[in-house]
XYZ file of C-alpha atoms in Angstrom:
739
model
C 71.733 121.233 72.093
C 73.226 120.158 75.416
C 72.331 116.530 74.777
C 74.904 116.680 71.980
C 77.604 117.109 74.608
C 76.788 113.657 75.891
C 76.986 112.108 72.436
C 80.418 113.638 71.918
C 81.831 113.349 75.443
C 80.570 109.916 76.385
C 80.126 108.088 73.105
C 83.400 108.515 71.242
C 85.680 105.488 71.824
C 88.466 106.062 74.332
C 91.091 105.497 71.630
C 89.816 108.510 69.672
C 88.414 110.705 72.402
C 90.030 114.029 73.171
C 87.028 115.964 74.483
C 87.132 114.617 78.035
C 90.455 113.567 79.533
C 90.181 112.860 83.257
C 93.342 113.274 85.281
C 93.755 110.076 87.278
C 95.668 110.540 90.475
C 96.930 107.682 92.597
C 96.992 107.978 96.368
C 98.989 104.886 96.990
C 102.221 106.813 97.246
C 100.895 109.763 99.224
C 100.539 108.998 102.948
C 97.742 110.964 104.533
C 99.822 111.906 107.545
C 103.529 112.462 108.085
C 104.941 110.480 110.966
C 108.206 111.684 112.393
C 110.643 108.746 112.459
C 110.914 107.266 115.923
C 114.104 107.686 117.825
C 115.420 104.750 119.782
C 112.924 104.158 122.565
C 113.031 100.873 124.449
C 109.984 100.207 126.568
C 110.516 97.504 129.178
C 107.701 97.715 131.717
C 107.564 95.394 134.684
C 104.932 92.864 133.739
C 103.232 90.208 135.790
C 103.638 86.989 133.882
C 105.313 88.579 130.843
C 108.884 89.369 131.918
C 110.960 91.400 129.530
C 108.347 92.032 126.861
C 109.440 95.169 125.046
C 109.154 96.992 121.777
C 111.721 99.304 120.226
C 109.980 102.021 118.252
C 112.946 102.733 115.985
C 112.344 102.676 112.243
C 114.627 99.751 111.495
C 116.230 98.736 114.768
C 114.815 96.040 117.014
C 116.154 96.030 120.539
C 116.009 92.700 122.372
C 114.488 93.061 125.801
C 115.494 89.743 127.238
C 116.918 86.422 126.141
C 114.396 84.529 124.089
C 112.226 87.574 123.370
C 113.831 89.134 120.305
C 113.217 89.808 116.669
C 116.005 88.334 114.611
C 115.940 90.825 111.738
C 114.441 94.123 110.763
C 111.315 94.024 108.645
C 111.173 94.122 105.701
C 114.373 92.490 104.490
C 116.791 93.729 101.887
C 115.781 93.571 98.258
C 117.021 90.509 96.407
C 118.588 90.585 92.932
C 115.955 90.451 90.232
C 116.258 88.319 87.113
C 114.253 89.741 84.223
C 113.633 87.564 81.172
C 113.013 88.961 77.721
C 109.538 90.213 76.950
C 107.570 88.558 74.209
C 103.891 89.279 73.812
C 101.842 86.477 72.351
C 98.607 87.590 70.666
C 95.510 86.180 72.325
C 92.692 84.703 70.304
C 89.246 86.217 70.875
C 87.187 84.158 73.303
C 83.660 82.964 72.736
C 80.980 85.139 74.278
C 79.913 83.872 77.712
C 76.176 83.519 78.064
C 75.810 84.716 81.633
C 77.501 85.704 84.886
C 80.575 87.894 85.377
C 82.157 86.630 82.167
C 79.264 88.033 80.172
C 79.981 91.485 81.616
C 83.485 91.404 80.149
C 82.158 90.446 76.714
C 79.559 93.221 76.814
C 82.198 95.792 77.738
C 84.366 94.760 74.795
C 81.453 95.300 72.408
C 80.780 98.913 73.448
C 83.176 100.585 71.034
C 81.822 98.693 68.009
C 78.196 99.541 68.740
C 78.842 103.195 69.540
C 81.094 103.664 66.508
C 78.448 102.193 64.204
C 75.757 104.428 65.714
C 77.818 107.576 65.121
C 78.733 106.469 61.599
C 75.079 105.869 60.708
C 74.073 109.261 62.142
C 76.492 111.246 60.006
C 78.224 114.510 61.035
C 76.765 115.450 64.420
C 77.806 119.078 64.092
C 75.231 119.454 61.299
C 72.413 117.694 63.142
C 69.213 119.399 64.200
C 68.459 119.704 67.899
C 65.941 116.872 67.684
C 68.334 114.591 65.794
C 71.157 115.354 68.212
C 68.891 114.596 71.150
C 67.823 111.309 69.585
C 71.467 110.437 68.931
C 72.286 111.084 72.579
C 69.510 108.721 73.622
C 70.764 106.014 71.280
C 74.362 106.379 72.497
C 73.191 106.110 76.089
C 71.197 103.007 75.172
C 74.316 101.420 73.662
C 76.472 102.272 76.664
C 74.031 101.296 79.386
C 72.021 98.560 77.715
C 68.806 100.523 78.349
C 66.245 99.344 75.796
C 63.762 102.060 76.685
C 62.986 104.193 73.628
C 62.869 107.868 74.496
C 61.798 110.369 71.885
C 63.697 113.619 71.349
C 60.731 115.543 72.668
C 60.657 113.597 75.922
C 64.422 114.046 76.287
C 64.071 117.810 76.024
C 60.759 118.204 77.762
C 58.888 121.377 76.857
C 60.743 124.159 75.121
C 63.184 125.409 77.739
C 65.076 128.691 77.737
C 68.745 128.637 76.823
C 71.041 127.728 79.690
C 72.820 130.595 81.415
C 76.614 130.391 81.974
C 76.294 128.771 85.417
C 73.847 126.161 84.153
C 76.100 125.437 81.166
C 79.112 124.860 83.417
C 77.057 122.576 85.621
C 75.932 120.533 82.617
C 79.527 120.291 81.393
C 80.630 119.050 84.821
C 77.762 116.561 84.872
C 78.767 115.249 81.430
C 82.356 114.904 82.629
C 81.398 112.878 85.702
C 78.911 110.676 83.862
C 81.301 109.948 80.983
C 83.974 108.677 83.395
C 81.526 106.298 85.053
C 80.215 105.082 81.696
C 83.666 104.368 80.285
C 85.844 103.466 83.272
C 83.530 102.050 85.954
C 84.163 98.309 86.174
C 81.003 97.125 88.027
C 78.527 98.920 85.703
C 77.083 95.658 84.357
C 77.008 94.092 87.837
C 75.060 97.071 89.200
C 72.522 96.894 86.387
C 72.094 93.146 86.893
C 71.819 93.295 90.695
C 69.964 96.582 91.211
C 68.639 97.626 87.796
C 70.782 100.758 88.033
C 69.615 103.262 85.386
C 72.333 105.798 84.620
C 70.310 107.428 81.898
C 67.304 108.345 84.020
C 69.508 109.704 86.791
C 71.469 111.764 84.284
C 68.350 113.214 82.623
C 66.798 113.979 86.010
C 69.768 116.130 87.021
C 69.891 117.859 83.625
C 66.227 118.708 83.909
C 66.602 120.001 87.459
C 69.564 122.207 86.507
C 67.810 123.668 83.452
C 64.614 124.273 85.421
C 66.324 126.559 87.950
C 68.132 129.594 86.450
C 69.267 130.714 89.923
C 70.531 127.296 90.996
C 73.158 127.418 93.744
C 76.415 125.491 93.903
C 75.322 123.573 97.002
C 72.122 122.444 95.284
C 74.189 121.097 92.386
C 76.591 119.426 94.820
C 73.664 117.587 96.403
C 72.462 116.414 92.979
C 75.908 115.075 92.064
C 76.318 113.378 95.445
C 72.919 111.701 95.052
C 73.825 110.560 91.529
C 77.085 108.973 92.710
C 75.302 107.388 95.687
C 72.808 105.811 93.270
C 75.607 103.462 92.181
C 75.336 101.698 95.538
C 79.119 101.593 95.705
C 81.081 102.660 98.791
C 84.117 103.301 96.575
C 82.207 105.785 94.427
C 82.269 109.157 96.107
C 82.535 112.832 95.324
C 84.207 115.570 97.343
C 83.853 119.341 97.343
C 85.980 122.294 98.374
C 84.374 123.263 101.664
C 85.441 124.155 105.188
C 81.940 124.146 106.678
C 81.362 121.530 109.354
C 79.413 120.988 112.569
C 79.419 118.435 115.358
C 77.825 117.596 118.681
C 79.866 116.460 121.724
C 78.228 113.054 121.784
C 77.734 109.875 119.748
C 74.400 108.124 119.217
C 74.266 104.464 118.152
C 71.377 102.151 117.404
C 70.828 98.753 119.010
C 67.750 96.555 118.891
C 65.690 99.140 117.019
C 66.330 101.928 119.543
C 69.007 104.602 119.813
C 71.311 105.246 122.744
C 73.981 107.639 123.907
C 77.253 105.809 123.265
C 79.692 108.590 124.168
C 79.646 112.009 125.823
C 82.593 114.388 125.582
C 82.559 115.706 129.146
C 85.324 118.195 128.361
C 82.745 120.051 126.261
C 79.487 118.995 127.887
C 79.382 118.959 131.671
C 76.983 116.869 133.734
C 75.423 120.076 135.007
C 74.513 121.102 131.453
C 73.666 117.582 130.266
C 72.754 115.326 133.219
C 72.393 112.162 131.154
C 74.593 109.110 130.909
C 76.023 106.706 128.373
C 73.349 104.074 127.730
C 70.389 106.455 128.080
C 67.936 106.186 125.195
C 67.526 109.094 122.757
C 63.852 109.185 121.766
C 63.763 112.268 119.539
C 66.349 114.269 117.619
C 65.556 117.641 116.083
C 61.838 117.325 116.774
C 61.352 113.915 115.140
C 61.814 110.300 116.078
C 65.483 109.357 115.940
C 64.725 106.575 113.454
C 63.248 109.166 111.085
C 66.200 111.521 111.573
C 68.589 108.676 110.761
C 66.552 107.598 107.745
C 66.688 111.130 106.349
C 70.496 110.918 106.358
C 70.614 107.581 104.514
C 71.067 107.436 100.718
C 67.868 107.051 98.711
C 69.410 104.083 96.868
C 70.087 101.467 99.534
C 73.338 99.498 99.403
C 74.100 97.440 102.513
C 71.277 98.413 104.912
C 73.301 97.990 108.102
C 76.240 99.959 106.716
C 73.953 102.690 105.375
C 72.238 103.031 108.751
C 75.454 103.031 110.778
C 76.932 105.693 108.489
C 73.766 107.773 108.965
C 74.123 107.414 112.740
C 77.640 108.834 112.430
C 76.279 111.745 110.360
C 73.619 112.409 112.979
C 76.193 114.170 115.175
C 78.917 115.034 112.625
C 78.233 116.934 109.378
C 80.959 117.867 106.873
C 80.409 120.069 103.826
C 83.404 118.538 102.081
C 81.401 115.318 101.724
C 78.380 117.125 100.303
C 76.366 117.166 103.526
C 74.017 119.942 104.592
C 75.610 121.506 107.678
C 73.328 122.750 110.493
C 74.026 125.427 113.080
C 72.370 126.744 116.207
C 70.467 124.528 118.634
C 69.063 121.039 118.211
C 66.409 119.599 120.522
C 66.487 116.087 121.975
C 64.257 113.919 124.113
C 66.213 111.542 126.350
C 64.850 108.643 128.407
C 66.975 108.214 131.517
C 67.563 104.970 133.396
C 64.423 105.440 135.543
C 62.241 105.617 132.419
C 61.553 109.346 132.595
C 61.688 111.263 129.302
C 63.454 114.633 129.499
C 63.737 117.538 127.075
C 67.277 118.627 126.229
C 68.954 121.045 123.875
C 72.476 121.114 122.457
C 74.364 123.661 120.382
C 76.096 122.564 117.205
C 79.832 123.248 117.279
C 79.728 125.060 113.945
C 82.632 126.067 111.705
C 81.490 128.442 108.946
C 82.309 128.218 105.264
C 85.469 130.056 104.216
C 85.469 129.066 100.540
C 83.308 131.615 98.644
C 80.157 130.099 97.174
C 78.180 130.894 94.005
C 80.865 133.074 92.442
C 79.788 133.983 88.870
C 81.471 131.657 86.390
C 83.610 132.744 83.460
C 82.534 131.473 80.064
C 85.246 131.877 77.462
C 82.768 131.315 74.623
C 80.600 134.323 75.518
C 81.493 137.950 74.676
C 83.036 139.898 77.521
C 84.604 143.286 77.935
C 88.232 142.359 77.267
C 91.028 143.997 79.242
C 94.390 142.629 78.131
C 96.070 143.478 81.429
C 93.692 141.019 83.086
C 94.136 138.301 80.460
C 94.718 134.860 81.956
C 94.117 131.190 81.257
C 93.287 128.686 83.976
C 95.263 125.499 83.403
C 95.018 122.248 85.365
C 98.077 121.631 87.538
C 100.794 119.632 85.835
C 101.217 116.130 87.153
C 104.736 114.872 87.715
C 105.540 112.122 85.249
C 106.839 108.856 86.589
C 108.950 106.241 84.955
C 107.148 103.301 83.420
C 107.377 100.779 86.237
C 106.289 103.061 89.062
C 103.770 104.723 86.787
C 102.224 101.347 86.047
C 102.103 100.512 89.747
C 100.508 103.822 90.630
C 98.110 103.527 87.725
C 97.038 99.966 88.383
C 97.237 99.788 92.173
C 95.198 102.835 93.109
C 93.710 102.534 96.564
C 91.510 100.032 98.342
C 89.796 102.558 100.583
C 86.579 104.475 101.139
C 86.685 107.720 99.092
C 86.514 109.735 102.325
C 89.186 107.651 104.077
C 91.586 110.575 104.460
C 88.795 112.746 105.835
C 87.871 110.020 108.332
C 91.499 109.783 109.408
C 91.749 113.550 109.843
C 88.576 113.689 111.935
C 89.723 110.746 114.058
C 93.079 112.420 114.666
C 91.396 115.599 115.907
C 89.019 113.657 118.159
C 91.397 111.061 119.589
C 89.247 110.280 122.632
C 86.275 109.283 120.483
C 86.560 105.511 120.036
C 83.519 105.328 117.753
C 84.985 107.231 114.816
C 85.979 105.486 111.611
C 89.764 105.125 111.682
C 90.198 105.849 115.405
C 93.471 104.653 116.984
C 91.494 103.008 119.820
C 88.104 101.403 119.256
C 85.268 100.645 121.651
C 86.398 97.017 122.033
C 86.778 96.603 125.818
C 89.781 95.269 127.689
C 89.664 91.492 127.355
C 91.072 90.725 130.796
C 93.787 91.811 133.186
C 96.201 94.140 131.392
C 99.674 92.586 131.423
C 101.169 95.048 128.941
C 100.120 97.804 126.583
C 102.061 99.828 124.062
C 103.075 103.407 124.976
C 100.708 106.215 124.050
C 103.254 107.674 121.601
C 102.902 104.684 119.284
C 100.650 105.218 116.236
C 99.612 101.555 116.562
C 97.767 100.312 119.649
C 98.401 96.853 121.092
C 98.068 95.104 124.441
C 98.403 91.739 126.167
C 95.549 90.592 128.409
C 95.086 87.626 130.718
C 91.570 86.203 130.908
C 89.966 84.371 133.833
C 91.257 81.030 132.535
C 94.834 82.316 132.562
C 95.150 82.567 128.775
C 97.349 85.348 127.455
C 95.556 87.181 124.661
C 97.294 89.500 122.250
C 95.258 92.441 120.997
C 96.198 94.468 117.913
C 94.167 97.430 116.659
C 94.305 98.149 112.897
C 92.382 101.426 112.396
C 93.101 101.560 108.652
C 95.446 100.196 105.998
C 97.030 103.562 105.224
C 99.984 103.134 107.564
C 103.588 103.933 106.805
C 106.884 102.098 107.054
C 107.205 102.987 110.726
C 103.781 101.510 111.449
C 104.557 98.214 109.752
C 107.867 97.872 111.579
C 106.110 98.374 114.912
C 103.487 95.790 113.942
C 106.279 93.365 113.019
C 107.796 93.690 116.474
C 104.403 93.322 118.153
C 103.546 90.118 116.302
C 107.022 88.700 116.840
C 106.718 89.208 120.586
C 103.096 88.005 120.626
C 104.190 84.738 119.011
C 106.380 84.092 122.058
C 104.097 85.173 124.897
C 100.434 84.866 123.838
C 97.996 81.998 123.320
C 95.898 83.761 120.697
C 95.322 87.071 118.931
C 92.345 89.387 118.562
C 92.778 91.540 115.455
C 90.491 94.549 115.774
C 89.709 96.179 112.417
C 86.208 97.533 113.128
C 85.418 100.979 111.690
C 88.195 100.566 109.114
C 88.039 102.700 105.912
C 90.628 100.575 104.055
C 93.817 101.791 102.401
C 96.747 100.277 100.521
C 96.549 96.722 99.191
C 100.249 96.013 99.731
C 100.160 97.264 103.326
C 97.296 94.832 103.936
C 99.194 92.008 102.200
C 102.307 92.708 104.270
C 100.275 92.492 107.474
C 98.710 89.195 106.405
C 102.130 87.762 105.539
C 103.125 88.052 109.199
C 100.108 86.092 110.442
C 100.591 82.828 108.572
C 103.098 80.036 108.126
C 101.492 78.899 104.863
C 100.855 80.714 101.563
C 97.400 82.297 101.409
C 95.422 82.638 98.185
C 94.017 86.053 97.271
C 90.967 87.150 95.247
C 91.163 87.568 91.505
C 90.011 90.771 89.824
C 88.271 91.721 86.624
C 90.019 94.937 85.632
C 88.639 97.677 83.398
C 91.562 98.634 81.156
C 92.091 101.141 78.380
C 94.770 102.385 76.001
C 96.709 104.202 78.724
C 97.080 100.925 80.628
C 98.320 99.230 77.467
C 100.805 102.036 76.816
C 102.245 101.786 80.314
C 102.392 98.001 80.035
C 104.351 98.303 76.789
C 106.824 100.642 78.498
C 107.444 98.051 81.184
C 108.121 95.374 78.616
C 110.430 97.692 76.675
C 112.452 98.348 79.820
C 112.784 94.627 80.382
C 115.140 94.525 77.397
C 117.855 95.734 79.767
C 117.923 93.353 82.713
C 120.275 95.475 84.817
C 118.337 98.692 84.259
C 115.017 97.057 85.103
C 116.382 95.530 88.293
C 117.844 98.886 89.316
C 114.580 100.658 88.590
C 112.666 98.157 90.691
C 115.036 98.812 93.568
C 115.002 102.606 93.163
C 111.327 103.142 92.415
C 109.888 100.697 94.924
C 112.212 101.165 97.873
C 109.691 103.481 99.495
C 107.010 100.807 99.136
C 108.895 98.174 101.129
C 106.544 98.461 104.053
C 103.597 98.014 101.732
C 104.773 94.537 100.854
C 105.791 95.162 97.247
C 109.465 94.297 97.626
C 108.467 91.309 99.752
C 106.343 90.054 96.862
C 108.912 90.807 94.181
C 111.756 89.218 96.129
C 110.131 85.819 95.628
C 109.292 86.070 91.932
C 111.573 88.783 90.671
C 110.013 91.205 88.228
C 108.308 88.384 86.337
C 104.877 88.790 88.010
C 104.735 92.426 86.899
C 106.028 91.599 83.419
C 103.474 88.834 83.089
C 100.754 91.207 84.226
C 101.878 93.740 81.605
C 101.622 91.047 78.926
C 98.167 90.164 80.222
C 96.950 93.765 79.913
C 98.151 93.978 76.311
C 96.700 90.616 75.322
C 93.310 91.354 76.894
C 92.941 94.705 75.139
C 94.140 93.189 71.865
C 91.430 90.539 72.224
C 88.842 93.294 72.672
C 88.276 92.792 76.390
C 88.188 96.125 78.191
C 86.776 94.363 81.243
C 89.345 91.608 81.568
C 88.961 87.985 82.445
C 89.704 87.239 86.139
C 93.349 87.737 87.021
C 95.605 88.335 89.991
C 96.742 91.946 90.184
C 100.443 92.076 89.264
C 100.411 88.295 88.961
C 100.604 87.999 92.758
C 98.685 84.779 93.253
C 99.464 84.191 96.921
C 100.579 85.949 100.065
C 103.753 84.194 101.126
C 104.710 83.910 104.818
C 107.045 86.637 106.008
C 110.598 85.346 106.373
C 111.238 87.107 109.705
C 107.848 87.265 111.469
C 105.253 84.506 111.605
C 102.362 84.586 114.066
C 100.832 81.089 114.034
C 98.502 81.094 117.058
C 94.660 81.199 116.780
C 93.221 84.498 115.508
C 89.820 86.159 115.794
C 89.215 89.099 113.436
C 86.638 91.661 114.581
C 84.577 93.202 111.767
C 81.534 95.415 111.415
C 79.417 97.268 108.881
C 81.915 100.159 108.723
C 84.766 98.061 107.289
C 85.417 99.132 103.701
C 87.597 97.957 100.808
C 90.861 96.618 102.276
C 88.715 96.222 105.401
C 86.599 93.827 103.311
C 89.567 92.087 101.703
C 91.527 91.110 104.826
C 88.670 89.174 106.469
C 87.761 87.676 103.068
C 91.307 86.346 102.630
C 91.446 85.118 106.225
C 88.094 83.367 105.854
C 88.788 81.840 102.433
C 92.060 80.388 103.729
C 90.628 79.177 107.047
C 93.205 81.229 108.959
C 90.933 83.081 111.393
C 87.454 83.223 112.855
C 85.566 86.316 111.696
C 83.284 87.815 114.378
C 80.827 90.691 114.188
C 78.601 92.195 111.490
C 78.838 91.739 107.710
C 81.376 94.132 106.184
C 80.335 96.968 103.875
C 81.107 95.258 100.559
C 83.438 97.702 98.788
C 84.902 95.028 96.570
C 87.566 96.403 94.262
C 90.228 99.002 93.649
C 89.351 102.696 93.621
C 90.766 105.563 91.552
C 90.386 109.292 91.934
C 89.633 111.839 89.211
C 90.201 115.572 89.297
C 89.168 118.033 86.603
C 89.268 121.835 86.320
C 85.915 123.407 87.173
C 84.378 126.549 88.639
C 81.806 124.800 90.791
C 83.764 123.749 93.878
C 84.071 120.085 92.871
C 87.316 118.742 94.363
C 87.158 115.351 92.673
C 85.372 112.053 92.552
C 86.233 108.376 92.645
C 85.172 105.186 90.932
C 85.730 101.432 91.164
C 87.989 100.044 88.434
C 88.195 96.359 89.412
C 85.694 93.716 90.514
C 87.186 91.250 92.976
C 86.012 87.637 93.094
C 86.457 85.360 96.097
C 87.497 81.714 95.993
C 83.888 80.606 95.414
C 83.427 83.061 92.530
C 81.247 85.518 94.468
C 82.081 89.209 94.170
C 82.927 91.142 97.325
C 81.129 94.190 95.891
C 77.805 94.760 97.695
C 78.004 91.295 99.328
C 80.810 91.962 101.815
C 82.097 89.280 104.186
C 79.580 87.418 106.328
C 81.128 86.660 109.750
C 81.597 83.112 111.006
C 80.258 84.258 114.374
C 77.577 86.964 114.004
C 77.437 89.543 116.770
C 75.569 92.852 116.854
C 75.952 95.411 119.604
C 73.147 95.478 122.157
C 71.709 98.110 124.445
C 73.312 96.208 127.311
C 76.707 96.582 125.606
C 76.289 100.346 125.485
C 75.168 100.502 129.115
C 77.653 98.041 130.609
C 80.985 98.529 128.919
C 80.414 96.025 126.075
C 80.523 93.081 128.462
C 78.471 90.874 126.142
C 80.766 91.722 123.234
C 83.789 90.806 125.357
C 82.313 87.414 126.281
C 81.562 86.641 122.630
C 85.134 87.510 121.590
C 86.696 85.327 124.287
C 84.351 82.446 123.469
C 85.216 82.654 119.763
C 88.949 82.685 120.492
C 88.592 79.677 122.795
C 86.626 77.778 120.138
C 89.226 78.630 117.497
C 92.028 77.370 119.744
C 90.185 74.119 120.436
C 89.490 73.598 116.728
C 93.160 74.114 115.872
C 94.212 71.590 118.512
C 91.784 69.076 117.026
C 93.082 69.729 113.505
C 96.655 69.316 114.698
C 95.817 66.020 116.411
C 94.163 64.713 113.246
C 97.170 65.745 111.154
C 99.502 63.875 113.499
C 97.209 60.840 113.453
C 97.086 60.603 109.681
């Protein structure tokens, strides 16, 4: 009767459902690392050609280094008084059904409840149904939810008569139902995935159910792999699942592909001496683990391809780093390699995995409260999910609706990068493999969490370089960036913004950064948002609070003061609370009109990124991107490109095109949580960012020569793009003056 769980857990409308209640946790307010506030440190190196350039790494104090090289005010500025008008919600009339495109997805989503409710009503009381009828009902509910017109008989759903599930199998099926129901009800791009890829939730679900029921002695890790494969089948870099695991393994080297071959890109000589491994960066790796490297990489790629270049580059990262927390199989012992050295000779080599064993116990027998047990009252206990701190309406709405714009493993990437600081190929590394772009005139001290430098090229141009490893920075980070850009405006001729290998992060942090690199408002993508009754409830609370103008203004100041660096107060200072109030009205009107997947809108009513009042970098910009840029790492180059502000150089970004939320639920299977995409972003031309990413203006892929010769070709391409951007801006300026 397990198929009945699906009919109950996934089919009942959200407004009536009480069987499955996912706990949604927002990460936007929880920095992944604590940065000790900087004390006053003024760095005034002696620079050739850049006298007096300095940065004060104090949280809110900017120390002038020399006349004419100062920052006039701390960033961000003080909050402005907020005027809050009364809140009146006008009912919205139902819209006509769109015939095609993204609008049709919204209409289909709004019709789900009606179809499912009618199906359940026609079926009668499900608790009295036979096993065959319940199975057929589950198939019909799945057909309604997924649009799958395939007719599957009850017999084919069940397969041959199977033995009753044991307690472990039952818990696994319950967890599977929980995960699937969240994606069916709350996953915004479901229709887009079906249209673009023919994604079939139902077949994937039934495949896992069958595999679990077919193996009475199934292990936790086997189930983890099944769940990870199911989530990967969405072809969504925001959709991920994590597990409680300490097991990991790594090799002291990095292997990257270029031109269809694979090369050593980095060797950690502190762990692997030349005597033990007499090979060099740029040598070709022919075999890995007894098979061709291409085959080893392919085995680590998801079976459902998303962006091929991103999938392959991620697999190359996994080749030498395996983490159980992400659901990977973790090897130990020795691994064999064949390496072709510079003279063409192929050598046999062997490396030992740096293995950390599992500490979390695996395959512990589950407790099933519905089955008879020998009861000992002294040992009586109930496992309850941890209580979540309640937030007031405004901040709760922000946390609920902002979520994160990051890869689901972004925090893990950041942790690994922090522990391997010398590895410039990791996702989220403070320094990347981008080479020095000329003579170093200045670089920021090592203690800074943000890396920046000023170079002088052969033509005498001063080039600012700013590394953005992620968009999960804190207030201190943004204040340092503000000082850097302020000084760069005075002493550089152009800027290279390096955001390669960027897992994303906070939308407002990204907006705040963009606001300091423009002197004109920049438009931002609209989103289709999947909303439900909890969103409407929070929206109504916001509008209720607006009845007291003073209280609402005070709450904005109190609740959002810690988000200043993320750009929220900067946005609100220009429009007061009205953008948020208008967004709250929008949520209510859309749900009232039956649209769970909304029409396109600007999140929080923030239609543009306004120039920062204190810092404005206006020189030419080149943004470096690659296939490991996710989420906010997709959005920044998209906004820059759509507004003509920068030249985008590199490889197409990953295409994680929306906001992401995390779900945790109590379980006995080692599942830490999973994530899903709850908005679909649309660019200025109407194209989604999801799966499509951002195509660079100047394509550039790393070559074998780059790996062998310090990325010299990459450097030349960057400098050429910056020169072309500068020349184009001069031409535009001349035309503006002429006309």
